Amino acid sequence: MNVASVEARLRYRPTGDVLMAEFAVGIVDTEIDRVDADTTITWVRHPDLDVPVMASLAVIGARRRFVSGAPGFVPLAIVAAVETMFRSAPSDIGTAVGVEARAEARLAVPLSQLARSPESSSSPEVDVASARSLAAALRELKSAMQLAVESYDTTPVERSTAARQFLGGLDSMASIVASHRTSTPSAVSHLAANLRGGLPLSDHERKRLKSTLDRTLDPEHWKEAALELNQLAAVVRGERRLDHTEGT
Amino acid sequence: MRRRPKETIANTQPNHRPTEFIVHKEDPAMTIAPASSYPAWEVERYIGEVMAEATRVLVRKHAAFDVDDILGEILAKLATRIADTMDRYPNPVVYAHAVCGNQAIDFVRAQNAQRGAGARNRRKVVSGDAQLEDSDSTVFDGLVAREDLLEDRVLDRLETAYREAEIALGIPSDEWEALRLTDMLGYSDAEAAEILGIARETVNRRKNRARKRCQELLS
């Protein structure tokens, strides 16, 4: 391995869809960037470069995020290896398969690719009040929908499974938002994947909810998102009707 | 050390070819115990969310591969009593917060013990992987089992006592939750506030109200 490249160690766990990468660049002046709640990057100073270089990377919901191409903060040199790990690791982590299954790789990465880029800057932490109000709105919507779902018990099994996954996801996202106070793409994409039949929502309300959840990806919109979620909860409880011009 | 089945895969990518590529497949010892009360998809979702949240919490303080090792320990613990855990902590994010602190402390202590012994070569260290005599278990398995048993007993007794108080006095659920997180599970008021998404002062107020009700019952 020449001076211009460093060793990278990669690990991928299908359980939790967690990708970890470590680069052998030393540990001088460590600085941590949280791109969002699901992505953490550690930077260090390196004698050969003027800008900080990536020492480690942790991505939650990695496989889903790579579907539409590798995120900008991932060094190009590891993309092919990461995608091979996704394909090789068992995707079914159910009760029958060992949950400790994982894939590992080692490779050389050009040092220049680890230099800090604008895509990897930290997103600001939201103020406590906004995080709290979004978490409360998510829980409010969950309670309203749970009550409505439980009131009809003739739903086909697979539809009620999606509904339960969605309701559990709302609860989890509320807790993540309250504790980390920044956006969580993995929780939003999990909710979007389960936003289908079996939920007490019309097509229009579903679209509204989808766009509101997408809006939570930018913490600057959390206040409006919380308001819209509260309105949707009121609609689900039958206390008001959704204005078709709202939020469009 | 448990032996896991491995499969080495040759990578066909022309550039940045990995020098090593291993897939650890299922380990029979790490298979999740059947949880008859929960469907497989729910167990899978629960474990996935515990792992994801544990990673979010741990990467703040630990190196990436240390985090991965701690995740392995959390999985091992979860695998043996998944149904119990899901009953006790319906929200996987809350469970992840509860388990992360202890598991990380255990991991750091174990590392320090190993380093100390290696440097001075004086202290006798019994490896956690050492096999117990006349048994298939390791020293670590034995210690974990004893620790889990003690923790379960203490929690069960406390849970019963608090449940009785809750029923007898009609403690509102929000006060009960504040008391449970702080007095029972050992969270600070600030941590409980973060979990519940309310102010620290509110947690303190609710906890004190719940304590007062308990004292009235006992007097």
GROMACS .gro file of C-alpha atoms in nm:
model
  467
    1MET     CA    1   0.000   0.000   0.000
    2ASN     CA    2   0.152   0.334  -0.102
    3VAL     CA    3   0.144   0.656   0.102
    4ALA     CA    4  -0.145   0.799  -0.102
    5SER     CA    5  -0.382   0.519  -0.004
    6VAL     CA    6  -0.502   0.387   0.331
    7GLU     CA    7  -0.664   0.064   0.441
    8ALA     CA    8  -1.043   0.062   0.482
    9ARG     CA    9  -1.232  -0.195   0.687
   10LEU     CA   10  -1.603  -0.228   0.615
   11ARG     CA   11  -1.876  -0.413   0.800
   12TYR     CA   12  -2.243  -0.447   0.708
   13ARG     CA   13  -2.513  -0.593   0.934
   14PRO     CA   14  -2.846  -0.670   0.764
   15THR     CA   15  -3.001  -0.660   1.113
   16GLY     CA   16  -3.075  -0.290   1.147
   17ASP     CA   17  -2.929  -0.229   0.797
   18VAL     CA   18  -2.614  -0.082   0.954
   19LEU     CA   19  -2.297  -0.004   0.757
   20MET     CA   20  -1.970   0.076   0.939
   21ALA     CA   21  -1.644   0.183   0.778
   22GLU     CA   22  -1.307   0.255   0.941
   23PHE     CA   23  -1.010   0.407   0.762
   24ALA     CA   24  -0.653   0.374   0.894
   25VAL     CA   25  -0.572   0.746   0.911
   26GLY     CA   26  -0.480   0.784   1.279
   27ILE     CA   27  -0.666   0.976   1.551
   28VAL     CA   28  -0.542   1.335   1.561
   29ASP     CA   29  -0.791   1.614   1.642
   30THR     CA   30  -1.106   1.407   1.614
   31GLU     CA   31  -1.422   1.587   1.508
   32ILE     CA   32  -1.766   1.429   1.473
   33ASP     CA   33  -2.026   1.528   1.211
   34ARG     CA   34  -2.385   1.412   1.234
   35VAL     CA   35  -2.524   1.451   0.883
   36ASP     CA   36  -2.859   1.337   1.024
   37ALA     CA   37  -2.972   1.099   1.300
   38ASP     CA   38  -2.874   0.804   1.079
   39THR     CA   39  -2.531   0.914   0.956
   40THR     CA   40  -2.225   0.987   1.169
   41ILE     CA   41  -1.882   1.068   1.028
   42THR     CA   42  -1.561   1.108   1.228
   43TRP     CA   43  -1.291   1.337   1.085
   44VAL     CA   44  -0.925   1.365   1.183
   45ARG     CA   45  -0.632   1.584   1.082
   46HIS     CA   46  -0.383   1.420   0.845
   47PRO     CA   47  -0.028   1.551   0.779
   48ASP     CA   48  -0.060   1.498   0.401
   49LEU     CA   49  -0.377   1.701   0.348
   50ASP     CA   50  -0.494   2.052   0.440
   51VAL     CA   51  -0.853   1.947   0.506
   52PRO     CA   52  -0.975   1.691   0.761
   53VAL     CA   53  -1.002   1.331   0.639
   54MET     CA   54  -1.266   1.069   0.714
   55ALA     CA   55  -1.165   0.827   0.990
   56SER     CA   56  -1.496   0.641   1.022
   57LEU     CA   57  -1.847   0.633   0.886
   58ALA     CA   58  -2.167   0.483   1.030
   59VAL     CA   59  -2.486   0.471   0.824
   60ILE     CA   60  -2.821   0.333   0.940
   61GLY     CA   61  -3.070   0.223   0.674
   62ALA     CA   62  -2.771   0.196   0.439
   63ARG     CA   63  -2.919  -0.044   0.186
   64ARG     CA   64  -3.228   0.171   0.133
   65ARG     CA   65  -3.016   0.484   0.092
   66PHE     CA   66  -2.804   0.321  -0.176
   67VAL     CA   67  -3.109   0.229  -0.387
   68SER     CA   68  -3.104   0.560  -0.571
   69GLY     CA   69  -2.724   0.576  -0.585
   70ALA     CA   70  -2.459   0.612  -0.316
   71PRO     CA   71  -2.501   0.922  -0.095
   72GLY     CA   72  -2.251   1.202  -0.165
   73PHE     CA   73  -2.059   1.160   0.161
   74VAL     CA   74  -1.959   0.795   0.083
   75PRO     CA   75  -1.606   0.773  -0.067
   76LEU     CA   76  -1.633   0.648  -0.427
   77ALA     CA   77  -1.366   0.383  -0.372
   78ILE     CA   78  -1.580   0.188  -0.124
   79VAL     CA   79  -1.910   0.204  -0.317
   80ALA     CA   80  -1.851  -0.114  -0.522
   81ALA     CA   81  -1.742  -0.312  -0.214
   82VAL     CA   82  -2.042  -0.187  -0.013
   83GLU     CA   83  -2.283  -0.288  -0.288
   84THR     CA   84  -2.122  -0.633  -0.305
   85MET     CA   85  -2.173  -0.665   0.071
   86PHE     CA   86  -2.541  -0.572   0.036
   87ARG     CA   87  -2.585  -0.845  -0.225
   88SER     CA   88  -2.393  -1.108  -0.028
   89ALA     CA   89  -2.533  -1.059   0.322
   90PRO     CA   90  -2.851  -1.256   0.395
   91SER     CA   91  -3.148  -1.022   0.362
   92ASP     CA   92  -3.388  -1.241   0.562
   93ILE     CA   93  -3.304  -1.184   0.927
   94GLY     CA   94  -3.623  -1.344   1.060
   95THR     CA   95  -3.642  -1.578   1.353
   96ALA     CA   96  -3.509  -1.874   1.158
   97VAL     CA   97  -3.179  -1.715   1.061
   98GLY     CA   98  -2.899  -1.614   1.295
   99VAL     CA   99  -2.923  -1.243   1.364
  100GLU     CA  100  -2.548  -1.201   1.383
  101ALA     CA  101  -2.501  -1.252   1.007
  102ARG     CA  102  -2.279  -0.984   0.856
  103ALA     CA  103  -2.044  -0.912   0.570
  104GLU     CA  104  -1.692  -0.769   0.602
  105ALA     CA  105  -1.441  -0.634   0.354
  106ARG     CA  106  -1.092  -0.477   0.355
  107LEU     CA  107  -0.957  -0.268   0.073
  108ALA     CA  108  -0.719   0.017  -0.011
  109VAL     CA  109  -0.874   0.361  -0.057
  110PRO     CA  110  -0.702   0.669  -0.209
  111LEU     CA  111  -0.646   0.922   0.069
  112SER     CA  112  -0.770   1.205  -0.154
  113GLN     CA  113  -1.120   1.050  -0.158
  114LEU     CA  114  -1.145   1.078   0.219
  115ALA     CA  115  -1.107   1.455   0.223
  116ARG     CA  116  -1.399   1.639   0.379
  117SER     CA  117  -1.669   1.746   0.133
  118PRO     CA  118  -1.963   1.990   0.171
  119GLU     CA  119  -2.219   1.702   0.157
  120SER     CA  120  -2.091   1.568   0.485
  121SER     CA  121  -2.142   1.874   0.702
  122SER     CA  122  -2.345   1.838   1.022
  123SER     CA  123  -2.709   1.933   1.020
  124PRO     CA  124  -2.791   2.172   1.304
  125GLU     CA  125  -2.961   2.027   1.609
  126VAL     CA  126  -3.322   2.145   1.633
  127ASP     CA  127  -3.439   2.332   1.943
  128VAL     CA  128  -3.598   2.119   2.212
  129ALA     CA  129  -3.946   2.272   2.171
  130SER     CA  130  -3.968   2.190   1.798
  131ALA     CA  131  -3.843   1.836   1.850
  132ARG     CA  132  -4.086   1.787   2.135
  133SER     CA  133  -4.382   1.918   1.939
  134LEU     CA  134  -4.303   1.697   1.638
  135ALA     CA  135  -4.263   1.391   1.863
  136ALA     CA  136  -4.592   1.472   2.037
  137ALA     CA  137  -4.769   1.517   1.700
  138LEU     CA  138  -4.639   1.181   1.575
  139ARG     CA  139  -4.763   1.011   1.892
  140GLU     CA  140  -5.096   1.191   1.865
  141LEU     CA  141  -5.144   1.064   1.510
  142LYS     CA  142  -5.043   0.714   1.620
  143SER     CA  143  -5.306   0.711   1.899
  144ALA     CA  144  -5.579   0.839   1.666
  145MET     CA  145  -5.494   0.582   1.397
  146GLN     CA  146  -5.460   0.297   1.644
  147LEU     CA  147  -5.807   0.366   1.780
  148ALA     CA  148  -5.949   0.372   1.428
  149VAL     CA  149  -5.764   0.055   1.320
  150GLU     CA  150  -5.878  -0.135   1.631
  151SER     CA  151  -6.240  -0.038   1.565
  152TYR     CA  152  -6.253  -0.252   1.247
  153ASP     CA  153  -6.135  -0.605   1.289
  154THR     CA  154  -6.229  -0.744   0.946
  155THR     CA  155  -5.907  -0.624   0.783
  156PRO     CA  156  -5.712  -0.892   0.589
  157VAL     CA  157  -5.403  -1.009   0.775
  158GLU     CA  158  -5.144  -0.863   0.535
  159ARG     CA  159  -5.313  -0.522   0.541
  160SER     CA  160  -5.327  -0.515   0.919
  161THR     CA  161  -4.957  -0.616   0.926
  162ALA     CA  162  -4.867  -0.307   0.723
  163ALA     CA  163  -5.086  -0.096   0.954
  164ARG     CA  164  -4.913  -0.232   1.264
  165GLN     CA  165  -4.572  -0.178   1.108
  166PHE     CA  166  -4.673   0.178   1.029
  167LEU     CA  167  -4.806   0.249   1.380
  168GLY     CA  168  -4.495   0.098   1.542
  169GLY     CA  169  -4.285   0.309   1.306
  170LEU     CA  170  -4.462   0.629   1.415
  171ASP     CA  171  -4.385   0.550   1.777
  172SER     CA  172  -4.019   0.480   1.701
  173MET     CA  173  -3.981   0.794   1.492
  174ALA     CA  174  -4.129   1.001   1.776
  175SER     CA  175  -3.870   0.861   2.017
  176ILE     CA  176  -3.582   0.913   1.770
  177VAL     CA  177  -3.687   1.273   1.701
  178ALA     CA  178  -3.718   1.346   2.075
  179SER     CA  179  -3.378   1.201   2.162
  180HIS     CA  180  -3.165   1.304   1.862
  181ARG     CA  181  -3.336   1.628   1.755
  182THR     CA  182  -3.242   1.587   1.391
  183SER     CA  183  -3.398   1.427   1.082
  184THR     CA  184  -3.412   1.048   1.045
  185PRO     CA  185  -3.429   0.934   0.681
  186SER     CA  186  -3.442   0.563   0.774
  187ALA     CA  187  -3.754   0.608   0.992
  188VAL     CA  188  -3.923   0.819   0.722
  189SER     CA  189  -3.851   0.566   0.448
  190HIS     CA  190  -3.973   0.282   0.673
  191LEU     CA  191  -4.301   0.471   0.726
  192ALA     CA  192  -4.333   0.552   0.354
  193ALA     CA  193  -4.289   0.182   0.268
  194ASN     CA  194  -4.578   0.088   0.498
  195LEU     CA  195  -4.808   0.375   0.413
  196ARG     CA  196  -5.063   0.165   0.223
  197GLY     CA  197  -5.386  -0.030   0.272
  198GLY     CA  198  -5.522  -0.111   0.615
  199LEU     CA  199  -5.480   0.244   0.746
  200PRO     CA  200  -5.782   0.465   0.823
  201LEU     CA  201  -5.687   0.722   0.557
  202SER     CA  202  -5.827   0.821   0.218
  203ASP     CA  203  -5.595   0.842  -0.084
  204HIS     CA  204  -5.573   1.218  -0.047
  205GLU     CA  205  -5.496   1.194   0.325
  206ARG     CA  206  -5.228   0.933   0.253
  207LYS     CA  207  -5.062   1.164   0.000
  208ARG     CA  208  -5.075   1.448   0.251
  209LEU     CA  209  -4.920   1.232   0.519
  210LYS     CA  210  -4.646   1.117   0.280
  211SER     CA  211  -4.555   1.476   0.190
  212THR     CA  212  -4.563   1.579   0.559
  213LEU     CA  213  -4.329   1.293   0.650
  214ASP     CA  214  -4.095   1.394   0.366
  215ARG     CA  215  -4.099   1.748   0.502
  216THR     CA  216  -3.960   1.623   0.836
  217LEU     CA  217  -3.634   1.544   0.650
  218ASP     CA  218  -3.560   1.914   0.676
  219PRO     CA  219  -3.565   2.014   1.045
  220GLU     CA  220  -3.648   2.372   0.947
  221HIS     CA  221  -3.999   2.250   0.855
  222TRP     CA  222  -4.067   2.062   1.176
  223LYS     CA  223  -4.307   2.320   1.316
  224GLU     CA  224  -4.534   2.310   1.009
  225ALA     CA  225  -4.501   1.930   0.991
  226ALA     CA  226  -4.615   1.901   1.355
  227LEU     CA  227  -4.914   2.122   1.281
  228GLU     CA  228  -5.012   1.914   0.978
  229LEU     CA  229  -4.978   1.589   1.172
  230ASN     CA  230  -5.207   1.728   1.443
  231GLN     CA  231  -5.459   1.823   1.175
  232LEU     CA  232  -5.444   1.473   1.027
  233ALA     CA  233  -5.495   1.323   1.373
  234ALA     CA  234  -5.808   1.537   1.410
  235VAL     CA  235  -5.929   1.415   1.068
  236VAL     CA  236  -5.873   1.051   1.168
  237ARG     CA  237  -6.067   1.110   1.490
  238GLY     CA  238  -6.350   1.255   1.279
  239GLU     CA  239  -6.327   1.598   1.444
  240ARG     CA  240  -6.266   1.785   1.119
  241ARG     CA  241  -6.244   1.735   0.745
  242LEU     CA  242  -5.930   1.780   0.542
  243ASP     CA  243  -5.939   2.082   0.315
  244HIS     CA  244  -5.823   1.959  -0.029
  245THR     CA  245  -5.633   2.281  -0.089
  246GLU     CA  246  -5.433   2.251   0.235
  247GLY     CA  247  -5.067   2.160   0.208
  248THR     CA  248  -5.072   2.128  -0.171
  249MET     CA  249  -1.455  -1.812   2.076
  250ARG     CA  250  -1.765  -1.936   1.899
  251ARG     CA  251  -1.689  -2.054   1.550
  252ARG     CA  252  -1.911  -1.901   1.289
  253PRO     CA  253  -1.962  -2.037   0.941
  254LYS     CA  254  -1.776  -1.815   0.696
  255GLU     CA  255  -1.788  -1.782   0.322
  256THR     CA  256  -1.518  -1.597   0.135
  257ILE     CA  257  -1.633  -1.427  -0.182
  258ALA     CA  258  -1.409  -1.315  -0.465
  259ASN     CA  259  -1.501  -0.964  -0.573
  260THR     CA  260  -1.517  -0.908  -0.946
  261GLN     CA  261  -1.499  -0.530  -0.933
  262PRO     CA  262  -1.204  -0.416  -1.146
  263ASN     CA  263  -1.110  -0.118  -0.926
  264HIS     CA  264  -1.058  -0.104  -0.551
  265ARG     CA  265  -1.069  -0.479  -0.522
  266PRO     CA  266  -1.109  -0.588  -0.158
  267THR     CA  267  -0.809  -0.774  -0.024
  268GLU     CA  268  -1.044  -0.971   0.199
  269PHE     CA  269  -1.416  -1.034   0.176
  270ILE     CA  270  -1.602  -1.248   0.426
  271VAL     CA  271  -1.969  -1.320   0.486
  272HIS     CA  272  -2.056  -1.451   0.834
  273LYS     CA  273  -2.373  -1.650   0.789
  274GLU     CA  274  -2.610  -1.781   1.051
  275ASP     CA  275  -2.464  -1.908   1.373
  276PRO     CA  276  -2.692  -2.167   1.537
  277ALA     CA  277  -2.597  -2.028   1.880
  278MET     CA  278  -2.716  -1.684   1.775
  279THR     CA  279  -3.056  -1.785   1.642
  280ILE     CA  280  -3.346  -1.597   1.795
  281ALA     CA  281  -3.551  -1.804   2.038
  282PRO     CA  282  -3.909  -1.858   1.914
  283ALA     CA  283  -4.139  -1.585   2.040
  284SER     CA  284  -4.479  -1.746   1.999
  285SER     CA  285  -4.668  -1.439   2.112
  286TYR     CA  286  -4.524  -1.223   1.830
  287PRO     CA  287  -4.523  -1.282   1.454
  288ALA     CA  288  -4.183  -1.316   1.283
  289TRP     CA  289  -4.210  -0.982   1.101
  290GLU     CA  290  -4.271  -0.799   1.429
  291VAL     CA  291  -3.969  -0.963   1.594
  292GLU     CA  292  -3.760  -0.874   1.288
  293ARG     CA  293  -3.876  -0.512   1.293
  294TYR     CA  294  -3.812  -0.488   1.668
  295ILE     CA  295  -3.457  -0.623   1.647
  296GLY     CA  296  -3.381  -0.401   1.347
  297GLU     CA  297  -3.495  -0.089   1.529
  298VAL     CA  298  -3.304  -0.181   1.846
  299MET     CA  299  -2.987  -0.221   1.639
  300ALA     CA  300  -3.043   0.103   1.452
  301GLU     CA  301  -3.108   0.309   1.765
  302ALA     CA  302  -2.822   0.145   1.957
  303THR     CA  303  -2.592   0.246   1.670
  304ARG     CA  304  -2.720   0.606   1.680
  305VAL     CA  305  -2.648   0.625   2.053
  306LEU     CA  306  -2.315   0.442   2.058
  307VAL     CA  307  -2.143   0.616   1.765
  308ARG     CA  308  -2.145   0.939   1.966
  309LYS     CA  309  -1.889   0.800   2.209
  310HIS     CA  310  -1.722   0.492   2.062
  311ALA     CA  311  -1.514   0.401   1.756
  312ALA     CA  312  -1.709   0.243   1.469
  313PHE     CA  313  -1.583  -0.112   1.512
  314ASP     CA  314  -1.617  -0.098   1.891
  315VAL     CA  315  -1.979  -0.004   1.825
  316ASP     CA  316  -2.015  -0.308   1.603
  317ASP     CA  317  -1.873  -0.533   1.877
  318ILE     CA  318  -2.112  -0.384   2.136
  319LEU     CA  319  -2.399  -0.440   1.891
  320GLY     CA  320  -2.298  -0.806   1.878
  321GLU     CA  321  -2.327  -0.829   2.258
  322ILE     CA  322  -2.665  -0.656   2.256
  323LEU     CA  323  -2.790  -0.900   1.992
  324ALA     CA  324  -2.668  -1.197   2.194
  325LYS     CA  325  -2.860  -1.072   2.497
  326LEU     CA  326  -3.171  -0.995   2.296
  327ALA     CA  327  -3.166  -1.330   2.115
  328THR     CA  328  -3.214  -1.527   2.435
  329ARG     CA  329  -3.524  -1.344   2.558
  330ILE     CA  330  -3.687  -1.158   2.279
  331ALA     CA  331  -4.051  -1.211   2.383
  332ASP     CA  332  -3.985  -1.095   2.741
  333THR     CA  333  -3.805  -0.787   2.615
  334MET     CA  334  -4.083  -0.699   2.372
  335ASP     CA  335  -4.340  -0.735   2.652
  336ARG     CA  336  -4.144  -0.513   2.885
  337TYR     CA  337  -4.035  -0.252   2.631
  338PRO     CA  338  -4.296  -0.225   2.353
  339ASN     CA  339  -4.096   0.062   2.200
  340PRO     CA  340  -3.761  -0.073   2.066
  341VAL     CA  341  -3.603   0.273   2.081
  342VAL     CA  342  -3.662   0.290   2.458
  343TYR     CA  343  -3.512  -0.058   2.503
  344ALA     CA  344  -3.206   0.041   2.300
  345HIS     CA  345  -3.146   0.339   2.531
  346ALA     CA  346  -3.188   0.119   2.839
  347VAL     CA  347  -2.943  -0.147   2.723
  348CYS     CA  348  -2.677   0.069   2.554
  349GLY     CA  349  -2.526   0.224   2.866
  350ASN     CA  350  -2.473  -0.101   3.052
  351GLN     CA  351  -2.346  -0.291   2.753
  352ALA     CA  352  -2.097  -0.018   2.660
  353ILE     CA  353  -1.964  -0.001   3.019
  354ASP     CA  354  -1.919  -0.382   3.024
  355PHE     CA  355  -1.736  -0.366   2.692
  356VAL     CA  356  -1.495  -0.091   2.802
  357ARG     CA  357  -1.425  -0.268   3.133
  358ALA     CA  358  -1.353  -0.594   2.954
  359GLN     CA  359  -1.116  -0.417   2.717
  360ASN     CA  360  -0.937  -0.240   3.001
  361ALA     CA  361  -0.897  -0.565   3.193
  362GLN     CA  362  -0.745  -0.735   2.889
  363ARG     CA  363  -0.509  -0.443   2.822
  364GLY     CA  364  -0.395  -0.428   3.187
  365ALA     CA  365  -0.313  -0.795   3.195
  366GLY     CA  366  -0.127  -0.780   2.866
  367ALA     CA  367   0.089  -0.483   2.964
  368ARG     CA  368   0.200  -0.603   3.303
  369ASN     CA  369   0.172  -0.975   3.246
  370ARG     CA  370   0.107  -1.020   3.620
  371ARG     CA  371  -0.266  -1.015   3.674
  372LYS     CA  372  -0.434  -1.345   3.614
  373VAL     CA  373  -0.715  -1.293   3.369
  374VAL     CA  374  -0.963  -1.569   3.296
  375SER     CA  375  -1.079  -1.531   2.940
  376GLY     CA  376  -1.453  -1.498   2.894
  377ASP     CA  377  -1.426  -1.751   2.613
  378ALA     CA  378  -1.269  -2.016   2.837
  379GLN     CA  379  -1.473  -2.334   2.857
  380LEU     CA  380  -1.627  -2.422   3.193
  381GLU     CA  381  -1.541  -2.767   3.321
  382ASP     CA  382  -1.796  -3.041   3.243
  383SER     CA  383  -2.005  -2.797   3.043
  384ASP     CA  384  -2.051  -2.660   2.692
  385SER     CA  385  -2.085  -2.305   2.827
  386THR     CA  386  -1.811  -2.046   2.856
  387VAL     CA  387  -1.721  -1.837   3.162
  388PHE     CA  388  -1.890  -1.538   2.997
  389ASP     CA  389  -2.215  -1.732   2.937
  390GLY     CA  390  -2.220  -1.831   3.305
  391LEU     CA  391  -2.169  -1.475   3.426
  392VAL     CA  392  -2.429  -1.332   3.187
  393ALA     CA  393  -2.684  -1.592   3.294
  394ARG     CA  394  -2.629  -1.505   3.663
  395GLU     CA  395  -2.645  -1.133   3.597
  396ASP     CA  396  -2.963  -1.170   3.392
  397LEU     CA  397  -3.125  -1.380   3.662
  398LEU     CA  398  -3.049  -1.121   3.929
  399GLU     CA  399  -3.164  -0.833   3.711
  400ASP     CA  400  -3.486  -1.018   3.629
  401ARG     CA  401  -3.558  -1.090   3.994
  402VAL     CA  402  -3.501  -0.732   4.104
  403LEU     CA  403  -3.704  -0.589   3.816
  404ASP     CA  404  -3.989  -0.836   3.868
  405ARG     CA  405  -4.016  -0.750   4.238
  406LEU     CA  406  -4.005  -0.380   4.172
  407GLU     CA  407  -4.251  -0.411   3.886
  408THR     CA  408  -4.494  -0.603   4.106
  409ALA     CA  409  -4.461  -0.352   4.390
  410TYR     CA  410  -4.517  -0.056   4.160
  411ARG     CA  411  -4.806  -0.222   3.978
  412GLU     CA  412  -4.977  -0.288   4.311
  413ALA     CA  413  -4.927   0.074   4.409
  414GLU     CA  414  -5.058   0.186   4.072
  415ILE     CA  415  -5.376  -0.018   4.105
  416ALA     CA  416  -5.436   0.065   4.472
  417LEU     CA  417  -5.382   0.438   4.439
  418GLY     CA  418  -5.485   0.490   4.082
  419ILE     CA  419  -5.160   0.658   3.987
  420PRO     CA  420  -5.210   0.821   3.646
  421SER     CA  421  -5.007   0.657   3.370
  422ASP     CA  422  -4.791   0.966   3.306
  423GLU     CA  423  -4.684   0.980   3.672
  424TRP     CA  424  -4.630   0.606   3.673
  425GLU     CA  425  -4.408   0.629   3.365
  426ALA     CA  426  -4.193   0.903   3.521
  427LEU     CA  427  -4.151   0.696   3.839
  428ARG     CA  428  -4.072   0.380   3.644
  429LEU     CA  429  -3.805   0.539   3.427
  430THR     CA  430  -3.627   0.719   3.710
  431ASP     CA  431  -3.667   0.507   4.024
  432MET     CA  432  -3.693   0.167   3.856
  433LEU     CA  433  -3.476   0.186   3.549
  434GLY     CA  434  -3.226   0.434   3.688
  435TYR     CA  435  -3.253   0.709   3.425
  436SER     CA  436  -3.177   1.063   3.538
  437ASP     CA  437  -3.462   1.313   3.520
  438ALA     CA  438  -3.303   1.467   3.210
  439GLU     CA  439  -3.277   1.131   3.032
  440ALA     CA  440  -3.634   1.037   3.123
  441ALA     CA  441  -3.746   1.376   2.993
  442GLU     CA  442  -3.573   1.308   2.661
  443ILE     CA  443  -3.732   0.964   2.629
  444LEU     CA  444  -4.082   1.092   2.712
  445GLY     CA  445  -4.042   1.409   2.508
  446ILE     CA  446  -4.132   1.637   2.800
  447ALA     CA  447  -3.948   1.889   3.018
  448ARG     CA  448  -3.714   1.772   3.294
  449GLU     CA  449  -3.911   1.972   3.547
  450THR     CA  450  -4.229   1.791   3.443
  451VAL     CA  451  -4.064   1.454   3.496
  452ASN     CA  452  -3.950   1.566   3.840
  453ARG     CA  453  -4.298   1.692   3.930
  454ARG     CA  454  -4.471   1.375   3.811
  455LYS     CA  455  -4.218   1.153   3.987
  456ASN     CA  456  -4.263   1.340   4.315
  457ARG     CA  457  -4.640   1.320   4.290
  458ALA     CA  458  -4.618   0.945   4.230
  459ARG     CA  459  -4.376   0.902   4.523
  460LYS     CA  460  -4.613   1.095   4.748
  461ARG     CA  461  -4.899   0.869   4.654
  462CYS     CA  462  -4.682   0.565   4.732
  463GLN     CA  463  -4.586   0.711   5.071
  464GLU     CA  464  -4.953   0.772   5.153
  465LEU     CA  465  -5.022   0.409   5.079
  466LEU     CA  466  -4.741   0.290   5.303
  467SER     CA  467  -4.817   0.520   5.600
   0.00000   0.00000   0.00000
